Amino acid sequence: MNLFYKEWLKLRNVCIPAFVVALLVVIYQLFIIKNRALLNGSGPDWYATFLAKKTTPIFLSYIPVLLGVVFGIFQFWPETNQRKIRLSLQLPMNNLKILLQMILFGSGCYSLVVIISYSLFLIGNVMYYPVEYVHHLFITLIPLFLGGLNAYVLSAVVVMEPRFTYKINLLILGTFIVLFNYYSPINGSYLYVLKYQPILSAFSLILFFNTANRLQKLSAQ
Amino acid sequence: MLSSYIIIKYLNKGGRMLTILFAVLVMSIVFPSVNRLVNEVKITEPQLQYSCTEKAIFVHRKMNKKENYSIRDSFQISKSDYQNGLPYFYLKTLYGLTGYPDSINALPFSLLDLSKEKNSFRMWAKYKARPKVPLHFLFNSNNHPGRLTIPNDAFRFNNKGIHFLNAETNSVDEKKTYIFMKALLEKGFVFPVKHATSYLAIIKRKEEGFFLVDAKDHLFHLRSYDGKPKVNIVKIPFGTSFKDIKSLNSNSVEKYHLIYTTNKNRLGLVKSPDYEIIELPDLGYVPEEHDFLFIEDIENVNIKLSSKGQVKLIALDKSYEEVDTYTADYDTFEDTFWGRLEHNVLPFTVGLAKYKDGFIMPYSMRFISWTNLLVNLVFVLLFLYNSKKQRFKSMHKTGVSLFLCLTGLYGYIAFFFIPTDDV
């Protein structure tokens, strides 16, 4: 519990503003939808929305990855820069458990912010559009959410990595992994690869444990 | 909890190997993409057309800003001969100095006849089941041409029937749903709907509604006249099983309602307005591979099937019987220097989207060949030569060599940039 409080002390400065920003973006997008329906009429708005190759709103797409990177840096930069993690790993607790709790807390905070804002966006859409379209939108938002989660874990990995060359390699690899979720902006384009997305998240997690292990080894030397 | 603990601990140790594997995968996607982005040159496929005057297939190739005209790639002809041989296509040449001729091939010629007969449409090779919002729009067929108004409702199909949704209230329009359900069921329609198609555009000459294939592979034509349904049954040949149906562009000549593909990849046309079925001869058409182009004039129908590096033209007469056919090959990116280099140096390549419609569908563009194995051996030798160096010193020689045999350049780069902790 104390460990969670320690993590909260680091993340509270970013968690609350991030939530406010995400909420504002969602409200802004919902206003756009409402205005479009009012100006064009509901029928033409439906026609344009369902039949065109609609792309996800740009703010909504990039908010998760931005939050992921910010959360990762805010949580793990002090750990490595002020060498707190070396102290944490000396605690009379299992190291894996400590790391798991740290990453769980961070990803939990990130997920809470993004899931709440995305849910509000979907609920807002249910008011204007049929369930079929909202389901389509839901499928579109999942890879964006997972992309942000990968960005969080990978930015933590890059920040924690003790060797500079390795840091650069991981940064390049991590960038490509995160970019995979932004290859196509068209709604619903990731339907067939959704089942493979957790593999990328699992890989990011493995990288995290691997890096933490190496950090621990180097600090012990 | 214990098992997850063991898994995490085990994966923790294999983290470096997994990083290398992912790096190899990322490189197999990125390297060919970058190569194509930087070095790809615009390659135009040869134009094939059947000449009704010469009774032969003309080929027009464009390479390095040089144009080449020939008959079946064998006899060279001049540009003017080429254009004169295709009178219905090059109308300016046909007009010449003295105006349009009275007849071509002993058939009376007039621009009005040509405008009635000239027709073209195409179908792109694509993944048929790409994700779409399963909602449709039925325009009013009674509207004045060119003044189509977007309906204020959409409809969906489910296993039990058809549901109209009002856009104003975002709820089911019970009355309209009942009327349309009744009309369809009275004509013997069996739900669920297998295929549905309509030509969706606001600017079109005429609204032809929807063509639907029911659960028993029967074809129906559904139209709406001021909110009232009109359902027609299209009599199709016995045993036809539909793979795909496509409504045709009603901006051009309203000669055909739709084109269908059967499960055996045979094509057929439904003529307008009497629903006459025309079964095309076996063209060797594969919907997932070929781009299909249909060009019709007064005397002939040209069907062009384009796939990577190959164009096939099938010329038909007006009774849709095969007259002539020719297949022309052309160089693609793989035949250029950079393409060959990619083919030989990169052991395998992965693409993220096969069809250029933006939908993600990873696929293997090419897998390891014998040439690649030889090139990979060079990287194995390079590794063994450098194995005493600090960077590669602590690596397992046999394991790494076997890995490099398969992954070649990718594996070498991965091992070089992701060293062990000892470095």
GROMACS .gro file of N, CA, C and O in nm, chain A residues 42-44 46-47 50-51 53 94 96 100 126-133 136 163 166 169-170 173 176-177 180 183-184 186-193 199-200 203 206-207 209-210 213-214 217, chain B residues 5 8 11-12 15-16 18-19 22-23 26 30 127 129-135 137 139 150-152 154 156 165-168 170 200-202 352-353 357-362 417-419 421 423:
model
  384
   42SER      N    1  -2.982   1.540  -3.955
   42SER     CA    2  -2.941   1.408  -3.907
   42SER      C    3  -2.916   1.309  -4.020
   42SER      O    4  -2.818   1.234  -4.017
   43GLY      N    5  -3.003   1.308  -4.121
   43GLY     CA    6  -2.989   1.214  -4.233
   43GLY      C    7  -2.856   1.229  -4.305
   43GLY      O    8  -2.779   1.133  -4.315
   44PRO      N    9  -2.824   1.349  -4.359
   44PRO     CA   10  -2.696   1.368  -4.425
   44PRO      C   11  -2.576   1.340  -4.334
   44PRO      O   12  -2.474   1.290  -4.380
   46TRP      N   13  -2.564   1.118  -4.092
   46TRP     CA   14  -2.551   0.971  -4.087
   46TRP      C   15  -2.486   0.921  -4.215
   46TRP      O   16  -2.399   0.837  -4.212
   47TYR      N   17  -2.535   0.974  -4.327
   47TYR     CA   18  -2.485   0.930  -4.459
   47TYR      C   19  -2.333   0.951  -4.468
   47TYR      O   20  -2.259   0.863  -4.508
   50PHE      N   21  -2.139   0.713  -4.194
   50PHE     CA   22  -2.133   0.567  -4.209
   50PHE      C   23  -2.067   0.524  -4.339
   50PHE      O   24  -2.005   0.419  -4.343
   51LEU      N   25  -2.084   0.602  -4.444
   51LEU     CA   26  -2.040   0.553  -4.574
   51LEU      C   27  -1.901   0.598  -4.614
   51LEU      O   28  -1.832   0.527  -4.683
   53LYS      N   29  -1.503   0.670  -4.574
   53LYS     CA   30  -1.396   0.606  -4.498
   53LYS      C   31  -1.357   0.703  -4.388
   53LYS      O   32  -1.265   0.783  -4.401
   94ASN      N   33   1.001  -0.888  -0.255
   94ASN     CA   34   1.043  -0.947  -0.382
   94ASN      C   35   1.051  -0.837  -0.489
   94ASN      O   36   0.957  -0.759  -0.505
   96LEU      N   37   1.050  -0.850  -0.815
   96LEU     CA   38   0.950  -0.861  -0.922
   96LEU      C   39   0.817  -0.805  -0.877
   96LEU      O   40   0.746  -0.740  -0.954
  100LEU      N   41   0.622  -0.507  -1.044
  100LEU     CA   42   0.486  -0.535  -1.092
  100LEU      C   43   0.387  -0.435  -1.033
  100LEU      O   44   0.299  -0.384  -1.104
  126VAL      N   45  -2.373   0.735  -2.863
  126VAL     CA   46  -2.496   0.654  -2.861
  126VAL      C   47  -2.618   0.745  -2.874
  126VAL      O   48  -2.721   0.705  -2.931
  127MET      N   49  -2.607   0.870  -2.826
  127MET     CA   50  -2.720   0.963  -2.835
  127MET      C   51  -2.753   1.001  -2.979
  127MET      O   52  -2.865   1.036  -3.012
  128TYR      N   53  -2.650   1.001  -3.066
  128TYR     CA   54  -2.671   1.048  -3.204
  128TYR      C   55  -2.672   0.936  -3.308
  128TYR      O   56  -2.730   0.952  -3.414
  129TYR      N   57  -2.600   0.827  -3.278
  129TYR     CA   58  -2.582   0.724  -3.380
  129TYR      C   59  -2.631   0.587  -3.333
  129TYR      O   60  -2.633   0.560  -3.213
  130PRO      N   61  -2.664   0.496  -3.428
  130PRO     CA   62  -2.707   0.361  -3.391
  130PRO      C   63  -2.593   0.278  -3.330
  130PRO      O   64  -2.476   0.313  -3.342
  131VAL      N   65  -2.633   0.169  -3.268
  131VAL     CA   66  -2.537   0.084  -3.196
  131VAL      C   67  -2.428   0.031  -3.289
  131VAL      O   68  -2.312   0.018  -3.249
  132GLU      N   69  -2.465   0.001  -3.414
  132GLU     CA   70  -2.368  -0.055  -3.510
  132GLU      C   71  -2.248   0.038  -3.526
  132GLU      O   72  -2.133  -0.008  -3.528
  133TYR      N   73  -2.276   0.166  -3.539
  133TYR     CA   74  -2.167   0.261  -3.559
  133TYR      C   75  -2.083   0.275  -3.432
  133TYR      O   76  -1.960   0.284  -3.439
  136HIS      N   77  -1.852  -0.005  -3.407
  136HIS     CA   78  -1.743   0.019  -3.503
  136HIS      C   79  -1.640   0.115  -3.443
  136HIS      O   80  -1.519   0.095  -3.455
  163ARG      N   81   2.211   0.159  -2.003
  163ARG     CA   82   2.314   0.182  -2.106
  163ARG      C   83   2.260   0.273  -2.217
  163ARG      O   84   2.150   0.252  -2.266
  166TYR      N   85   2.194   0.100  -2.570
  166TYR     CA   86   2.076   0.015  -2.556
  166TYR      C   87   1.950   0.101  -2.551
  166TYR      O   88   1.845   0.067  -2.607
  169ASN      N   89   1.858   0.201  -2.901
  169ASN     CA   90   1.800   0.087  -2.974
  169ASN      C   91   1.656   0.063  -2.931
  169ASN      O   92   1.568   0.040  -3.015
  170LEU      N   93   1.636   0.067  -2.799
  170LEU     CA   94   1.501   0.043  -2.748
  170LEU      C   95   1.405   0.154  -2.789
  170LEU      O   96   1.287   0.129  -2.816
  173LEU      N   97   1.309   0.076  -3.151
  173LEU     CA   98   1.218  -0.039  -3.155
  173LEU      C   99   1.081  -0.004  -3.097
  173LEU      O  100   0.976  -0.037  -3.156
  176PHE      N  101   0.864   0.205  -3.331
  176PHE     CA  102   0.798   0.126  -3.435
  176PHE      C  103   0.680   0.047  -3.379
  176PHE      O  104   0.577   0.034  -3.445
  177ILE      N  105   0.697  -0.004  -3.256
  177ILE     CA  106   0.587  -0.082  -3.196
  177ILE      C  107   0.466   0.008  -3.172
  177ILE      O  108   0.353  -0.030  -3.200
  180PHE      N  109   0.286   0.113  -3.495
  180PHE     CA  110   0.200   0.010  -3.555
  180PHE      C  111   0.052   0.043  -3.534
  180PHE      O  112  -0.030   0.020  -3.622
  183TYR      N  113  -0.077   0.307  -3.797
  183TYR     CA  114  -0.048   0.283  -3.939
  183TYR      C  115  -0.165   0.329  -4.026
  183TYR      O  116  -0.147   0.388  -4.130
  184SER      N  117  -0.284   0.297  -3.981
  184SER     CA  118  -0.402   0.337  -4.060
  184SER      C  119  -0.500   0.414  -3.972
  184SER      O  120  -0.539   0.364  -3.867
  186ILE      N  121  -0.806   0.489  -4.051
  186ILE     CA  122  -0.946   0.464  -4.088
  186ILE      C  123  -1.017   0.384  -3.980
  186ILE      O  124  -0.963   0.288  -3.926
  187ASN      N  125  -1.138   0.425  -3.951
  187ASN     CA  126  -1.217   0.358  -3.847
  187ASN      C  127  -1.234   0.209  -3.876
  187ASN      O  128  -1.267   0.172  -3.988
  188GLY      N  129  -1.211   0.129  -3.775
  188GLY     CA  130  -1.233  -0.016  -3.787
  188GLY      C  131  -1.126  -0.091  -3.861
  188GLY      O  132  -1.139  -0.210  -3.885
  189SER      N  133  -1.015  -0.022  -3.899
  189SER     CA  134  -0.914  -0.087  -3.982
  189SER      C  135  -0.833  -0.193  -3.906
  189SER      O  136  -0.765  -0.274  -3.968
  190TYR      N  137  -0.840  -0.194  -3.773
  190TYR     CA  138  -0.761  -0.290  -3.696
  190TYR      C  139  -0.842  -0.411  -3.651
  190TYR      O  140  -0.795  -0.488  -3.567
  191LEU      N  141  -0.961  -0.428  -3.707
  191LEU     CA  142  -1.050  -0.536  -3.661
  191LEU      C  143  -0.982  -0.673  -3.665
  191LEU      O  144  -0.991  -0.750  -3.572
  192TYR      N  145  -0.912  -0.700  -3.775
  192TYR     CA  146  -0.855  -0.834  -3.793
  192TYR      C  147  -0.726  -0.855  -3.715
  192TYR      O  148  -0.678  -0.967  -3.706
  193VAL      N  149  -0.666  -0.750  -3.664
  193VAL     CA  150  -0.541  -0.767  -3.589
  193VAL      C  151  -0.560  -0.741  -3.439
  193VAL      O  152  -0.463  -0.743  -3.365
  199ILE      N  153  -0.022  -0.926  -2.775
  199ILE     CA  154   0.115  -0.979  -2.787
  199ILE      C  155   0.215  -0.863  -2.776
  199ILE      O  156   0.317  -0.873  -2.708
  200LEU      N  157   0.182  -0.751  -2.842
  200LEU     CA  158   0.269  -0.634  -2.837
  200LEU      C  159   0.279  -0.581  -2.694
  200LEU      O  160   0.387  -0.545  -2.646
  203PHE      N  161   0.490  -0.812  -2.493
  203PHE     CA  162   0.631  -0.792  -2.527
  203PHE      C  163   0.687  -0.669  -2.455
  203PHE      O  164   0.798  -0.672  -2.402
  206ILE      N  165   0.754  -0.759  -2.101
  206ILE     CA  166   0.875  -0.843  -2.088
  206ILE      C  167   0.999  -0.755  -2.095
  206ILE      O  168   1.093  -0.770  -2.017
  207LEU      N  169   0.996  -0.660  -2.189
  207LEU     CA  170   1.110  -0.567  -2.203
  207LEU      C  171   1.131  -0.491  -2.072
  207LEU      O  172   1.244  -0.468  -2.029
  209PHE      N  173   1.056  -0.583  -1.761
  209PHE     CA  174   1.116  -0.668  -1.657
  209PHE      C  175   1.263  -0.696  -1.689
  209PHE      O  176   1.347  -0.700  -1.599
  210ASN      N  177   1.290  -0.715  -1.818
  210ASN     CA  178   1.428  -0.740  -1.860
  210ASN      C  179   1.517  -0.622  -1.826
  210ASN      O  180   1.627  -0.639  -1.772
  213ASN      N  181   1.570  -0.585  -1.456
  213ASN     CA  182   1.664  -0.688  -1.411
  213ASN      C  183   1.808  -0.645  -1.436
  213ASN      O  184   1.896  -0.659  -1.351
  214ARG      N  185   1.831  -0.587  -1.555
  214ARG     CA  186   1.965  -0.541  -1.592
  214ARG      C  187   2.007  -0.423  -1.505
  214ARG      O  188   2.122  -0.413  -1.463
  217LYS      N  189   2.109  -0.561  -1.177
  217LYS     CA  190   2.240  -0.626  -1.186
  217LYS      C  191   2.351  -0.523  -1.185
  217LYS      O  192   2.451  -0.536  -1.115
  226TYR      N  193   0.421  -1.594  -1.166
  226TYR     CA  194   0.552  -1.553  -1.113
  226TYR      C  195   0.665  -1.625  -1.189
  226TYR      O  196   0.762  -1.563  -1.232
  229ILE      N  197   0.684  -1.496  -1.550
  229ILE     CA  198   0.750  -1.364  -1.557
  229ILE      C  199   0.900  -1.381  -1.538
  229ILE      O  200   0.981  -1.323  -1.612
  232LEU      N  201   1.042  -1.540  -1.857
  232LEU     CA  202   1.042  -1.445  -1.968
  232LEU      C  203   1.144  -1.334  -1.945
  232LEU      O  204   1.200  -1.279  -2.039
  233ASN      N  205   1.165  -1.303  -1.819
  233ASN     CA  206   1.262  -1.202  -1.783
  233ASN      C  207   1.400  -1.238  -1.837
  233ASN      O  208   1.472  -1.156  -1.892
  236GLY      N  209   1.428  -1.218  -2.225
  236GLY     CA  210   1.391  -1.086  -2.274
  236GLY      C  211   1.474  -1.040  -2.392
  236GLY      O  212   1.422  -0.988  -2.490
  237ARG      N  213   1.607  -1.067  -2.385
  237ARG     CA  214   1.695  -1.021  -2.492
  237ARG      C  215   1.664  -1.093  -2.623
  237ARG      O  216   1.658  -1.031  -2.730
  239LEU      N  217   1.383  -1.226  -2.708
  239LEU     CA  218   1.254  -1.177  -2.759
  239LEU      C  219   1.270  -1.041  -2.826
  239LEU      O  220   1.208  -1.014  -2.929
  240THR      N  221   1.355  -0.957  -2.766
  240THR     CA  222   1.382  -0.824  -2.826
  240THR      C  223   1.439  -0.842  -2.965
  240THR      O  224   1.400  -0.772  -3.059
  243PHE      N  225   1.167  -0.956  -3.208
  243PHE     CA  226   1.079  -0.844  -3.244
  243PHE      C  227   1.151  -0.747  -3.337
  243PHE      O  228   1.091  -0.693  -3.430
  244ALA      N  229   1.281  -0.727  -3.310
  244ALA     CA  230   1.359  -0.637  -3.395
  244ALA      C  231   1.363  -0.693  -3.538
  244ALA      O  232   1.350  -0.618  -3.635
  247VAL      N  233   1.025  -0.629  -3.695
  247VAL     CA  234   1.010  -0.487  -3.729
  247VAL      C  235   1.091  -0.455  -3.855
  247VAL      O  236   1.042  -0.388  -3.947
  251VAL      N  237   0.984  -0.283  -4.202
  251VAL     CA  238   1.032  -0.148  -4.231
  251VAL      C  239   1.124  -0.143  -4.353
  251VAL      O  240   1.110  -0.056  -4.439
  348TYR      N  241  -0.996  -0.712  -5.036
  348TYR     CA  242  -1.043  -0.808  -4.938
  348TYR      C  243  -1.191  -0.781  -4.917
  348TYR      O  244  -1.229  -0.674  -4.871
  350ALA      N  245  -1.425  -0.887  -4.717
  350ALA     CA  246  -1.491  -0.874  -4.587
  350ALA      C  247  -1.431  -0.761  -4.503
  350ALA      O  248  -1.418  -0.773  -4.384
  351ARG      N  249  -1.390  -0.654  -4.567
  351ARG     CA  250  -1.330  -0.545  -4.490
  351ARG      C  251  -1.437  -0.482  -4.399
  351ARG      O  252  -1.556  -0.478  -4.434
  352PRO      N  253  -1.395  -0.435  -4.281
  352PRO     CA  254  -1.494  -0.387  -4.185
  352PRO      C  255  -1.569  -0.264  -4.235
  352PRO      O  256  -1.508  -0.168  -4.282
  353LYS      N  257  -1.698  -0.272  -4.228
  353LYS     CA  258  -1.784  -0.158  -4.267
  353LYS      C  259  -1.891  -0.142  -4.161
  353LYS      O  260  -1.924  -0.238  -4.091
  354VAL      N  261  -1.949  -0.023  -4.154
  354VAL     CA  262  -2.064  -0.005  -4.065
  354VAL      C  263  -2.183  -0.072  -4.134
  354VAL      O  264  -2.217  -0.036  -4.247
  355PRO      N  265  -2.246  -0.171  -4.071
  355PRO     CA  266  -2.352  -0.247  -4.141
  355PRO      C  267  -2.486  -0.172  -4.148
  355PRO      O  268  -2.589  -0.221  -4.104
  356LEU      N  269  -2.483  -0.051  -4.199
  356LEU     CA  270  -2.606   0.028  -4.215
  356LEU      C  271  -2.613   0.078  -4.360
  356LEU      O  272  -2.511   0.112  -4.420
  358PHE      N  273  -2.849   0.290  -4.690
  358PHE     CA  274  -2.943   0.400  -4.719
  358PHE      C  275  -3.019   0.369  -4.847
  358PHE      O  276  -2.960   0.330  -4.947
  360PHE      N  277  -3.245   0.540  -5.123
  360PHE     CA  278  -3.293   0.668  -5.178
  360PHE      C  279  -3.430   0.648  -5.242
  360PHE      O  280  -3.468   0.538  -5.276
  371ILE      N  281  -3.091   1.306  -4.966
  371ILE     CA  282  -3.046   1.199  -4.876
  371ILE      C  283  -3.162   1.163  -4.783
  371ILE      O  284  -3.225   1.251  -4.724
  372PRO      N  285  -3.192   1.034  -4.771
  372PRO     CA  286  -3.304   0.995  -4.684
  372PRO      C  287  -3.274   1.025  -4.537
  372PRO      O  288  -3.158   1.031  -4.496
  373ASN      N  289  -3.380   1.042  -4.463
  373ASN     CA  290  -3.363   1.074  -4.321
  373ASN      C  291  -3.362   0.948  -4.234
  373ASN      O  292  -3.386   0.954  -4.115
  375ALA      N  293  -3.183   0.524  -4.206
  375ALA     CA  294  -3.094   0.419  -4.255
  375ALA      C  295  -3.158   0.286  -4.220
  375ALA      O  296  -3.252   0.282  -4.140
  377ARG      N  297  -3.093  -0.152  -4.142
  377ARG     CA  298  -3.000  -0.261  -4.112
  377ARG      C  299  -3.068  -0.394  -4.141
  377ARG      O  300  -3.190  -0.402  -4.140
  386LEU      N  301  -3.417   0.279  -3.932
  386LEU     CA  302  -3.386   0.362  -3.815
  386LEU      C  303  -3.403   0.509  -3.853
  386LEU      O  304  -3.345   0.554  -3.953
  387ASN      N  305  -3.480   0.580  -3.775
  387ASN     CA  306  -3.501   0.721  -3.802
  387ASN      C  307  -3.382   0.801  -3.748
  387ASN      O  308  -3.344   0.787  -3.632
  388ALA      N  309  -3.324   0.885  -3.833
  388ALA     CA  310  -3.205   0.960  -3.792
  388ALA      C  311  -3.237   1.070  -3.691
  388ALA      O  312  -3.153   1.106  -3.609
  389GLU      N  313  -3.359   1.123  -3.697
  389GLU     CA  314  -3.397   1.231  -3.604
  389GLU      C  315  -3.407   1.178  -3.461
  389GLU      O  316  -3.358   1.240  -3.367
  391ASN      N  317  -3.318   0.853  -3.369
  391ASN     CA  318  -3.222   0.744  -3.348
  391ASN      C  319  -3.293   0.620  -3.290
  391ASN      O  320  -3.246   0.558  -3.195
  421LEU      N  321  -2.409   0.382  -5.437
  421LEU     CA  322  -2.434   0.491  -5.343
  421LEU      C  323  -2.363   0.619  -5.386
  421LEU      O  324  -2.242   0.629  -5.378
  422ALA      N  325  -2.440   0.711  -5.435
  422ALA     CA  326  -2.388   0.844  -5.468
  422ALA      C  327  -2.506   0.938  -5.472
  422ALA      O  328  -2.619   0.896  -5.500
  423ILE      N  329  -2.482   1.062  -5.440
  423ILE     CA  330  -2.592   1.158  -5.442
  423ILE      C  331  -2.612   1.210  -5.584
  423ILE      O  332  -2.725   1.231  -5.628
  573LEU      N  333   0.190  -0.486  -4.413
  573LEU     CA  334   0.082  -0.468  -4.315
  573LEU      C  335  -0.056  -0.463  -4.380
  573LEU      O  336  -0.154  -0.504  -4.321
  574ALA      N  337  -0.063  -0.409  -4.499
  574ALA     CA  338  -0.194  -0.400  -4.564
  574ALA      C  339  -0.180  -0.445  -4.709
  574ALA      O  340  -0.109  -0.383  -4.787
  578ASP      N  341  -0.654  -0.020  -4.935
  578ASP     CA  342  -0.774   0.044  -4.881
  578ASP      C  343  -0.757   0.083  -4.734
  578ASP      O  344  -0.852   0.123  -4.670
  579GLY      N  345  -0.636   0.069  -4.683
  579GLY     CA  346  -0.607   0.117  -4.548
  579GLY      C  347  -0.642   0.021  -4.437
  579GLY      O  348  -0.625   0.053  -4.320
  580PHE      N  349  -0.693  -0.099  -4.470
  580PHE     CA  350  -0.730  -0.193  -4.365
  580PHE      C  351  -0.614  -0.288  -4.335
  580PHE      O  352  -0.556  -0.345  -4.427
  581ILE      N  353  -0.582  -0.301  -4.207
  581ILE     CA  354  -0.462  -0.375  -4.167
  581ILE      C  355  -0.486  -0.525  -4.178
  581ILE      O  356  -0.578  -0.579  -4.118
  582MET      N  357  -0.401  -0.589  -4.255
  582MET     CA  358  -0.411  -0.734  -4.274
  582MET      C  359  -0.269  -0.784  -4.303
  582MET      O  360  -0.229  -0.793  -4.419
  583PRO      N  361  -0.189  -0.811  -4.197
  583PRO     CA  362  -0.049  -0.849  -4.222
  583PRO      C  363  -0.040  -0.974  -4.311
  583PRO      O  364  -0.120  -1.066  -4.298
  638PHE      N  365   2.333  -0.469  -3.272
  638PHE     CA  366   2.285  -0.353  -3.196
  638PHE      C  367   2.222  -0.389  -3.061
  638PHE      O  368   2.199  -0.301  -2.980
  639ILE      N  369   2.190  -0.516  -3.041
  639ILE     CA  370   2.135  -0.556  -2.911
  639ILE      C  371   2.233  -0.657  -2.850
  639ILE      O  372   2.211  -0.778  -2.853
  640PRO      N  373   2.344  -0.608  -2.797
  640PRO     CA  374   2.447  -0.699  -2.745
  640PRO      C  375   2.407  -0.756  -2.609
  640PRO      O  376   2.306  -0.718  -2.551
  642ASP      N  377   2.472  -0.832  -2.195
  642ASP     CA  378   2.501  -0.739  -2.085
  642ASP      C  379   2.651  -0.722  -2.059
  642ASP      O  380   2.694  -0.628  -1.993
  644VAL      N  381   2.878  -0.649  -2.263
  644VAL     CA  382   2.944  -0.544  -2.344
  644VAL      C  383   2.946  -0.412  -2.267
  644VAL      O  384   2.844  -0.371  -2.215
   0.00000   0.00000   0.00000
